CSV table of C-alpha atoms in Angstrom, one decimal:
chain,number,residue,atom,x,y,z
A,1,UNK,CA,0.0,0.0,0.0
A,2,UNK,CA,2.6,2.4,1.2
A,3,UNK,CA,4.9,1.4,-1.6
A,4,UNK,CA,2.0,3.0,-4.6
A,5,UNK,CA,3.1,6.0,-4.9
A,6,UNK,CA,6.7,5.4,-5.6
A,7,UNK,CA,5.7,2.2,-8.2
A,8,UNK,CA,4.0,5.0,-10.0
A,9,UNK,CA,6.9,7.6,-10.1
A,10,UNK,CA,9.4,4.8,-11.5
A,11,UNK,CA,6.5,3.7,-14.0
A,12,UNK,CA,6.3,7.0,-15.5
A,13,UNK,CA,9.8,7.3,-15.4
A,14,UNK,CA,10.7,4.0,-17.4
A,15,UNK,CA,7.6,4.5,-20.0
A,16,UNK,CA,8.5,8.2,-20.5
A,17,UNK,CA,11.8,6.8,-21.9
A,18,UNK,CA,10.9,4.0,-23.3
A,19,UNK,CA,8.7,6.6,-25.4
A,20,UNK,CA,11.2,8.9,-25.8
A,21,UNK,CA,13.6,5.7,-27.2
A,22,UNK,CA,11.1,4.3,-29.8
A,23,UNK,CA,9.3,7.6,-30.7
A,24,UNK,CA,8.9,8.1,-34.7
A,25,UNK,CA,7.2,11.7,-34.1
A,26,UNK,CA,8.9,14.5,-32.7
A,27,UNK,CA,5.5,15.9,-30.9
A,28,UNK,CA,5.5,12.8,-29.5
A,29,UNK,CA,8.8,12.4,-28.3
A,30,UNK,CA,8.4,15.9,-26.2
A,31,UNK,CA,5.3,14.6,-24.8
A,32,UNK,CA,6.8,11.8,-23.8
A,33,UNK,CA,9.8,13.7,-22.3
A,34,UNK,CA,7.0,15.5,-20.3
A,35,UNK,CA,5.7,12.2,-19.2
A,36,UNK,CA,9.3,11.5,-17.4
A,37,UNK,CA,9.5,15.5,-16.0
A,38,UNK,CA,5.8,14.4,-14.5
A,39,UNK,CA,7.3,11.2,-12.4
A,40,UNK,CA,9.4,13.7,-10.6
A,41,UNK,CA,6.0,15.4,-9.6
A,42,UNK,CA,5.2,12.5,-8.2
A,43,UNK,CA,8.0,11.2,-6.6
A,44,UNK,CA,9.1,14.7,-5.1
A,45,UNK,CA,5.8,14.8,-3.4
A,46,UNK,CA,5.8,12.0,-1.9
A,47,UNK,CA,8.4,11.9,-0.4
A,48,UNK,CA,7.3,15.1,1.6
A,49,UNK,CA,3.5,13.2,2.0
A,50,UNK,CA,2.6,12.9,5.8
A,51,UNK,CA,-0.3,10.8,7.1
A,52,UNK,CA,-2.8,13.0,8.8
A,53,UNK,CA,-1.2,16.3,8.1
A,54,UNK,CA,-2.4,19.6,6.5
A,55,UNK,CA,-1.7,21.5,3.7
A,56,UNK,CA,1.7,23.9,4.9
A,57,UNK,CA,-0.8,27.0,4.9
A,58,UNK,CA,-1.0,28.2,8.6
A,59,UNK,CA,-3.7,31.0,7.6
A,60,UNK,CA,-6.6,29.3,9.2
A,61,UNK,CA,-4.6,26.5,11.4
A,62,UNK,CA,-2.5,27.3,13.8
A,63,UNK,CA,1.2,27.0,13.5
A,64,UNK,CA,2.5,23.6,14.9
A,65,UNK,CA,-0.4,21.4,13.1
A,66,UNK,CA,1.5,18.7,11.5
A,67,UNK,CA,1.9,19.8,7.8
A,68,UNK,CA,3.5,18.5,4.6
A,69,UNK,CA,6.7,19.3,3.6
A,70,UNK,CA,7.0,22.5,1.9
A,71,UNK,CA,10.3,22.3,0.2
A,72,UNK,CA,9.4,19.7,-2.3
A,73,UNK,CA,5.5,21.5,-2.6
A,74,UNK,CA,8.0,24.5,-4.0
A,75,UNK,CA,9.8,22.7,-6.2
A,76,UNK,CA,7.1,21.1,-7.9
A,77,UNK,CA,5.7,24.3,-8.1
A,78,UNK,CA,8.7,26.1,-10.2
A,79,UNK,CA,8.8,23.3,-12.2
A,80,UNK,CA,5.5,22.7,-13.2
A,81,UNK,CA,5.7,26.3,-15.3
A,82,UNK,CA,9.5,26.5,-16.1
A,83,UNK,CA,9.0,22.8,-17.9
A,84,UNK,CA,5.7,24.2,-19.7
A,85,UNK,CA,8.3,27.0,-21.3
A,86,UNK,CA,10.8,25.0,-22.0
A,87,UNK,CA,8.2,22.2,-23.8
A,88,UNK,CA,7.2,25.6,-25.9
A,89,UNK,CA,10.8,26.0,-27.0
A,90,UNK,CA,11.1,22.3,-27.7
A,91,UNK,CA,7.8,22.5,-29.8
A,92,UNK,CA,8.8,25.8,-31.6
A,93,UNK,CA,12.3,23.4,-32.5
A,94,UNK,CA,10.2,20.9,-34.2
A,95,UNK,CA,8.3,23.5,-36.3
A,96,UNK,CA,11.3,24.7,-37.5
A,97,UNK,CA,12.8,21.4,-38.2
A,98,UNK,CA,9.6,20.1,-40.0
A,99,UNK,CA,9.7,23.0,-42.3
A,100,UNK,CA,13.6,22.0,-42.8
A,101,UNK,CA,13.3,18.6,-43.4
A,102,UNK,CA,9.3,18.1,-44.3
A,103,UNK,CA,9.3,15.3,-41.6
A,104,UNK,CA,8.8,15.2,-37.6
A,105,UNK,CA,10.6,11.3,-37.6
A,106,UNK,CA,13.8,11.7,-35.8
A,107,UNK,CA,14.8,8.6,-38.1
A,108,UNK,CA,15.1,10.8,-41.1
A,109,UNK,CA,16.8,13.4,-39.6
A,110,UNK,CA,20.1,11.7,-40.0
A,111,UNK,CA,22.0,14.4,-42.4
A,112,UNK,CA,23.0,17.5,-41.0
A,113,UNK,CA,22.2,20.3,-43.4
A,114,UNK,CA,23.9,23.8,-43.8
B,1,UNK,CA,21.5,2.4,-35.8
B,2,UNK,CA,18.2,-0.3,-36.2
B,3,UNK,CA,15.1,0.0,-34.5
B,4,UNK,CA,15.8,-3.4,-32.8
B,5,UNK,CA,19.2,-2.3,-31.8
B,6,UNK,CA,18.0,1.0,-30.2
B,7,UNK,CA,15.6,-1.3,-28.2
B,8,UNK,CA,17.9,-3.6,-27.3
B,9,UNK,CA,20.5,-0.8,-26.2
B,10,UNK,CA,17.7,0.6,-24.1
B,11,UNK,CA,16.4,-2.4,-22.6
B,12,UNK,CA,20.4,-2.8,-20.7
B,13,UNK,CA,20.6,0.7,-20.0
B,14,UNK,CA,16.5,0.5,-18.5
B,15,UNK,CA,17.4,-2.4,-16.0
B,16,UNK,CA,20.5,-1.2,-15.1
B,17,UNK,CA,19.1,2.0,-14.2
B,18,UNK,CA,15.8,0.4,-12.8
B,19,UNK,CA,18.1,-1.5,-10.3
B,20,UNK,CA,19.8,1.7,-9.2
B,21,UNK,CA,16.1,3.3,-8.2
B,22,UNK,CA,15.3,0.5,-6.6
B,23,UNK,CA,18.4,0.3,-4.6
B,24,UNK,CA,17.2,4.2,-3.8
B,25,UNK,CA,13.6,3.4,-2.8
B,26,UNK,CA,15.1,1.2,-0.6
B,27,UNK,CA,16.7,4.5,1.4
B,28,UNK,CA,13.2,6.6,1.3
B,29,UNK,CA,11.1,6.9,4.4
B,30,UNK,CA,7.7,5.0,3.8
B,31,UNK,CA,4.8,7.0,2.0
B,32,UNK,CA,3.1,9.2,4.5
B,33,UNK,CA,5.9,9.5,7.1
B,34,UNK,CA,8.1,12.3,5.9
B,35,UNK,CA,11.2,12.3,8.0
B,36,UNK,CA,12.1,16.3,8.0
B,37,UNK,CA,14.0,18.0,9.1
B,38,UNK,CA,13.7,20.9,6.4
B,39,UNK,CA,10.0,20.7,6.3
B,40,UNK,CA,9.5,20.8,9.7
B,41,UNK,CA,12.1,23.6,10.6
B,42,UNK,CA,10.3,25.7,8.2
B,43,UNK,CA,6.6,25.1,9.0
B,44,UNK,CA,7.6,26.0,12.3
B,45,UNK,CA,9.7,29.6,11.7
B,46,UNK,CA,7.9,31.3,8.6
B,47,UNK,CA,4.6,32.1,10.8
B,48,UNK,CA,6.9,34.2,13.8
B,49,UNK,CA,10.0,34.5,11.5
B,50,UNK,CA,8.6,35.9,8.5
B,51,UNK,CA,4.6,36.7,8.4
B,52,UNK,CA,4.0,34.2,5.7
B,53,UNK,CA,1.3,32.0,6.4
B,54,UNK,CA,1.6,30.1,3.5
B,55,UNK,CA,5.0,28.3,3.6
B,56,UNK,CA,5.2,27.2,0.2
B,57,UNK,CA,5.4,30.9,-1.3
B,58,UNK,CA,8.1,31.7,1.7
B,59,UNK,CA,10.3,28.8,0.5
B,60,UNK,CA,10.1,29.6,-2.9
B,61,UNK,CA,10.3,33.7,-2.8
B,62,UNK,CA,12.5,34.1,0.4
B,63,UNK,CA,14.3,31.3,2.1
B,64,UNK,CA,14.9,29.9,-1.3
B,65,UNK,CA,14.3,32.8,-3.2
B,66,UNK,CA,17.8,32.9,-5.1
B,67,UNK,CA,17.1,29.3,-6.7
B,68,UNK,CA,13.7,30.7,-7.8
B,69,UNK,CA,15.5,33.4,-9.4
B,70,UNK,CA,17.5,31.1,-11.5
B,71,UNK,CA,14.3,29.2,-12.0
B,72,UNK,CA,12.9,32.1,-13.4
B,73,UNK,CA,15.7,32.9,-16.0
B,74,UNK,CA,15.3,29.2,-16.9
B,75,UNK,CA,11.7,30.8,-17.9
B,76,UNK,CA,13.2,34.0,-19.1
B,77,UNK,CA,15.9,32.2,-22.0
B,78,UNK,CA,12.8,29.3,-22.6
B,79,UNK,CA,10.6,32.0,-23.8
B,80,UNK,CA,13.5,34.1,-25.6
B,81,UNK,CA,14.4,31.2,-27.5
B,82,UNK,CA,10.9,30.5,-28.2
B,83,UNK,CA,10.6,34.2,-29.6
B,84,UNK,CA,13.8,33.5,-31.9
B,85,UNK,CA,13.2,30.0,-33.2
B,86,UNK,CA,9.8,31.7,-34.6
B,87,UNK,CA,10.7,34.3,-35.9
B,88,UNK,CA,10.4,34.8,-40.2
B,89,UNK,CA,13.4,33.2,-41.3
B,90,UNK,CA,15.1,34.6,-44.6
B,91,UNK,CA,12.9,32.4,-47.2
B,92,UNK,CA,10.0,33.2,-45.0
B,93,UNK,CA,7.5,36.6,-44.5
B,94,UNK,CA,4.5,37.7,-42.6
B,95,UNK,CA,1.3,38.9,-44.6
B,96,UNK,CA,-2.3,39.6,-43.3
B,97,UNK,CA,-4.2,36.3,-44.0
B,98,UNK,CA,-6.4,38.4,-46.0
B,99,UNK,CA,-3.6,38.8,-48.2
B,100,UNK,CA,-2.9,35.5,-49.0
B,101,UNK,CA,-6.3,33.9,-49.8
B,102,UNK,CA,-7.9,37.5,-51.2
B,103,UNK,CA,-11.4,37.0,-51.2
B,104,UNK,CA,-11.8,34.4,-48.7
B,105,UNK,CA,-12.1,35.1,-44.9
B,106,UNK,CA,-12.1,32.8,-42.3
B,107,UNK,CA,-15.5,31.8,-40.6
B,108,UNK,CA,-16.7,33.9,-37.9
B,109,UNK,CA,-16.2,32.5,-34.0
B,110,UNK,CA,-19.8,31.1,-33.0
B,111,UNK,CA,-21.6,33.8,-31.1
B,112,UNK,CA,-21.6,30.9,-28.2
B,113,UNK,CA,-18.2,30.8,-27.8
B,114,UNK,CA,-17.8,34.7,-28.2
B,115,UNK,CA,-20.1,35.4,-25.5
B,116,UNK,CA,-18.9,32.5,-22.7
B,117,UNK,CA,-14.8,33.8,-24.2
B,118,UNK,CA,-15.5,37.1,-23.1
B,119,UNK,CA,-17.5,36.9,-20.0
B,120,UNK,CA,-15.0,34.7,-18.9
B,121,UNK,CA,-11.9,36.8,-19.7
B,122,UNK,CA,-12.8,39.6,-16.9
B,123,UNK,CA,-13.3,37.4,-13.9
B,124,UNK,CA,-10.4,35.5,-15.1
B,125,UNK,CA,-7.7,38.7,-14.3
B,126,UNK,CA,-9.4,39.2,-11.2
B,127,UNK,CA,-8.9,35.6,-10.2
B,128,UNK,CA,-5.5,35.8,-11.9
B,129,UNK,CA,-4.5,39.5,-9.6
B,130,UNK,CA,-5.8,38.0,-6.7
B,131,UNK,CA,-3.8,35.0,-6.8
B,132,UNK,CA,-0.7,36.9,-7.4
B,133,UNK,CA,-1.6,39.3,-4.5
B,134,UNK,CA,-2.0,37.1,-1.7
B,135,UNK,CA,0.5,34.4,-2.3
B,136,UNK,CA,2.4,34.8,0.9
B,137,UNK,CA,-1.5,34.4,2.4
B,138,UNK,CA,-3.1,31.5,1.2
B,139,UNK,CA,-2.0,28.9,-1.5
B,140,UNK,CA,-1.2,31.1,-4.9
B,141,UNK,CA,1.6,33.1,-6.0
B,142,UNK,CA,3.2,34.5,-9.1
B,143,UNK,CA,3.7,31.7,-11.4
B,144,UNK,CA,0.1,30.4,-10.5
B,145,UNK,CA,-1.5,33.6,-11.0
B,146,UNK,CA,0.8,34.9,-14.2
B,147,UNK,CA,-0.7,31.9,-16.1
B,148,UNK,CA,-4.4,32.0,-15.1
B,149,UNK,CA,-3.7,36.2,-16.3
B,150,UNK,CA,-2.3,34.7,-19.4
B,151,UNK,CA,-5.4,32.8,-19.8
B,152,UNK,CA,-7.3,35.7,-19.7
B,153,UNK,CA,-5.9,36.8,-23.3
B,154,UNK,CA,-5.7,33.1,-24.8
B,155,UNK,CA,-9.9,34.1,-24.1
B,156,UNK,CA,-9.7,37.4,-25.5
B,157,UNK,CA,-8.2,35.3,-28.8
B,158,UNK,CA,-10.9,32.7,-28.8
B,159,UNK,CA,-13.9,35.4,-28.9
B,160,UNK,CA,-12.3,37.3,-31.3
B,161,UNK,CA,-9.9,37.0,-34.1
B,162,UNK,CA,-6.0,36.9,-34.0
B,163,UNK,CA,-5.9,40.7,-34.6
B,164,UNK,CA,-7.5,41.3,-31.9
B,165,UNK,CA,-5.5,39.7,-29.3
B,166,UNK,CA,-2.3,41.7,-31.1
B,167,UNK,CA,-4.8,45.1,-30.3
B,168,UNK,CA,-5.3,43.8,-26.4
B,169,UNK,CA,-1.9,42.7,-25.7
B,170,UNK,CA,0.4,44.7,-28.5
B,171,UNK,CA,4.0,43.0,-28.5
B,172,UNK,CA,6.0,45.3,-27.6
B,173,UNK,CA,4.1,46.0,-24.2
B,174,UNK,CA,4.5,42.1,-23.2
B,175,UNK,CA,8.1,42.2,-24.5
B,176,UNK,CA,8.5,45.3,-22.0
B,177,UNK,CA,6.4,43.9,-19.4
B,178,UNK,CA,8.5,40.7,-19.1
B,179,UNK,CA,11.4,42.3,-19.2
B,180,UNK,CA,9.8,44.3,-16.4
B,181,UNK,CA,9.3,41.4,-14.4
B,182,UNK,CA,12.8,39.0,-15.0
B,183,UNK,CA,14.8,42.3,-14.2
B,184,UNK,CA,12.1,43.1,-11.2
B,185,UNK,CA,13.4,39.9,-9.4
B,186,UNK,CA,16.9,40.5,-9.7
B,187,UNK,CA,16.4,44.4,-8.9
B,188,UNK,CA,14.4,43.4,-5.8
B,189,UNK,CA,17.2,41.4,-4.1
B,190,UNK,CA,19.6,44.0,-4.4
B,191,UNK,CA,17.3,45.7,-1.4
B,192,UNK,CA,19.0,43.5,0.4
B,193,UNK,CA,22.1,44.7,-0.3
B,194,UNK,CA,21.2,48.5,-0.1
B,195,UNK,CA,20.2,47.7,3.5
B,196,UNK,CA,23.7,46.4,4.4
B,197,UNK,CA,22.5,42.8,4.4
B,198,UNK,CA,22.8,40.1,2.2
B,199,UNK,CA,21.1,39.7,-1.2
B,200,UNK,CA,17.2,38.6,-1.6
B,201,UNK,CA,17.7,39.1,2.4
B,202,UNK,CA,13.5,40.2,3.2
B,203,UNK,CA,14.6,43.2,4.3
B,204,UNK,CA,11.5,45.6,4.2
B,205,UNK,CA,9.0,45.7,7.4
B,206,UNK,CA,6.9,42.6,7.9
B,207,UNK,CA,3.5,44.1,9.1
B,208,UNK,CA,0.7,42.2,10.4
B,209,UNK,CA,0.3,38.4,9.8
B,210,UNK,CA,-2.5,37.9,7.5
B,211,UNK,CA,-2.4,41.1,6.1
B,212,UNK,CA,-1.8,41.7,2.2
B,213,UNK,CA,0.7,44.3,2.9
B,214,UNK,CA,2.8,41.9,5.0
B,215,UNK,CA,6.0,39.7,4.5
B,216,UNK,CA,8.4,42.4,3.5
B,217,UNK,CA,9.6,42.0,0.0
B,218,UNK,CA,7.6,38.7,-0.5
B,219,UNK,CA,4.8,40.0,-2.7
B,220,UNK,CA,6.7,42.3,-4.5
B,221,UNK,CA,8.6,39.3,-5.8
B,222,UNK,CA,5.4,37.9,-6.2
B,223,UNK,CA,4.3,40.5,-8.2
B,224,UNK,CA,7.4,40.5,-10.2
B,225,UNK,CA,7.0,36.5,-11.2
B,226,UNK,CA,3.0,37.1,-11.9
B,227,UNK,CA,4.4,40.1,-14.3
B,228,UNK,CA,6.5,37.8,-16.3
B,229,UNK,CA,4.9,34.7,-16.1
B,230,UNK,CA,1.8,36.1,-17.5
B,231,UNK,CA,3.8,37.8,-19.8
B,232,UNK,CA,6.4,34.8,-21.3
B,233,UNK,CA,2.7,32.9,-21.9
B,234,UNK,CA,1.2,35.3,-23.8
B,235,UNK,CA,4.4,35.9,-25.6
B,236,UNK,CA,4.4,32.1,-26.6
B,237,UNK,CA,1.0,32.3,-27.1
B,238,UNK,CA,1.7,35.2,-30.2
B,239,UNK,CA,4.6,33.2,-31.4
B,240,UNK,CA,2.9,30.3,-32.3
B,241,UNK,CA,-0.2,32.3,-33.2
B,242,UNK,CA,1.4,34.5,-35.7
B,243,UNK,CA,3.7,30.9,-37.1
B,244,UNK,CA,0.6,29.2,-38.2
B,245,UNK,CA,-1.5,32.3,-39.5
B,246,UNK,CA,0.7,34.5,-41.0
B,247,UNK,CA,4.5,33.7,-41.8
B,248,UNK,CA,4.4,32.1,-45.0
B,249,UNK,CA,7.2,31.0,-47.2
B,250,UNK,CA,8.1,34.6,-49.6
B,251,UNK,CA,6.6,33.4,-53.2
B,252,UNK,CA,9.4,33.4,-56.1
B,253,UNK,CA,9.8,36.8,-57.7
């Protein structure tokens, strides 16, 4: 039972690259790279998960109700936009390259071009 | 390299790396029973130490707050390089559609979707300000509430046509307005400084708990992040707007 969460995180992690591995689409392949940033949501939080505790927002508790862990709340929290931006570059890349190359399959991508 | 080989090659590297998490599962606490002592320590000192209720923001925007500014370049340079890549290359220019398929115009947005677009778009920046103003408060913050504000314009697009999302948010405002923001950040620690303390040290009076003008330079940062958050969306948002309506490949002369 205890053990779920974690069985999750390294099953996203290990299809996100098997995706990443045996993608023929570059679309694809990002999504798939988003699908491995996502089991570090998971795993991040929780490991910072406590039985029985609040949310780590003392507005309407008082302080010294056990809460989760903020730190890894905060990362997730960064991440979660900074990776949406940086999947918009990646995206903008594969528009570029399938007006380049007329194809999104990293396959046929094999010559560089000047 | 072969398909089969590539699979092969990533089936050995797969179990060699599955046995290295598990041998790091094996060193987690069990789900549910966080061990500390970060957490802890700083659910305890950011009520009396800092007048932040919520602890996330006061991680992220003060104890932390010079990782979040890398963080946020990380956005800044993303969103850059999104504006570059899209650009009109040399082969390439940008017409009106109406220039390139004279005579044809695209069919009008259903007066359904014009009506719930815009009736949505106003509460939306009032959700999206109020979540940027009282993220030291309650759960919210700048990058939340920058891209519910961005929203707000991909709304204005939807009831309208391209041009007029170019009208509401003109360009060079959002290219000034996240510049205002990434800069705001940096500009903001160097209070710290000016004060004869270290820099991002939340130097400015704390007030009350619980009130919005509290937590020293906590919401300005916040407000800083909303400002460019909001800003880097809507600027990605026009990139890839403006890539698939109107730069087209210049026609032989």
């Amino acid at each position: 039972m205890s053990l779920y969460p974690f069985i999750v995180a390294a099953w996203l992690l290990f299809v996100g690259l098997y995706g990443i591995v045996t993608s023929r689409n570059l679309i694809h392949l990002i999504v798939c790279m988003q699908v491995v940033q996502a089991s570090t949501y998971v795993l991040l939080l929780s490991i910072g998960y406590r039985h029985d505790a609040v949310a780590p927002v003392f507005a309407e508790v008082p302080v010294g109700t056990p809460a989760v862990d903020p730190v890894v709340q905060a990362l997730a929290l960064t991440d979660v936009v900074v990776g949406a931006t940086v999947s918009a570059l990646l995206f903008a890349m594969a528009v570029q390259v399938h007006k380049r190359s007329h194809t999104l399959d990293p396959a046929r991508l094999v010559e560089l071009r000047g | 390299m072969s398909a089969r080989a590539r699979l092969v090659m990533f089936l050995a590297a797969a179990l060699s790396l599955g046995v290295l998490v598990l041998w790091a599962y094996g060193g987690l606490p069990d789900f549910g029973h966080y061990r500390g002592p970060y957490g802890d320590v700083l659910n305890a000192v950011s009520v009396p130490e800092r007048n932040i209720t919520d602890v996330v923001t006061a991680v992220n925007f003060d104890y932390r707050g010079f990782d979040t500014l890398g963080e946020e370049f990380i956005l800044f340079a993303a969103v850059i390089g999104v504006a570059i890549l899209l650009r009109a290359q040399r082969d390439e220019e940008q017409r009106e559609a109406s220039e390139f398929a004279f005579g044809r115009s695209a069919p009008r947005t259903s007066d359904a979707v014009r009506v719930v677009a815009l009736s949505l778009a106003g509460p939306t920046v009032v959700t999206g300000l109020y979540i940027v103003a009282h993220g030291h408060l309650t759960p919210g913050g700048g990058f939340q509430g920058g891209v519910v504000l961005a929203t707000a314009l991909l709304l204005v697009y939807l009831a309208g046509e391209y041009s007029f999302l170019r009208r509401a948010a003109p360009l060079s405002l959002v290219e000034v307005c996240e510049a205002i923001g990434g800069g705001g950040f940096a500009v903001i620690g160097l209070a710290g400084l000016i004060a004869g303390a270290a820099y991002m040290e939340n130097v400015l009076p704390l007030g009350q708990v619980g009130q919005l003008n509290s937590a020293g330079t906590v919401p300005l940062i916040n407000l800083a992040v909303g400002l460019e958050v909001a800003a880097g969306f809507v600027l990605i948002l026009v990139e890839f707007l403006e890539q698939t309506l109107m730069v087209r490949l210049k026609e032989p002369t």
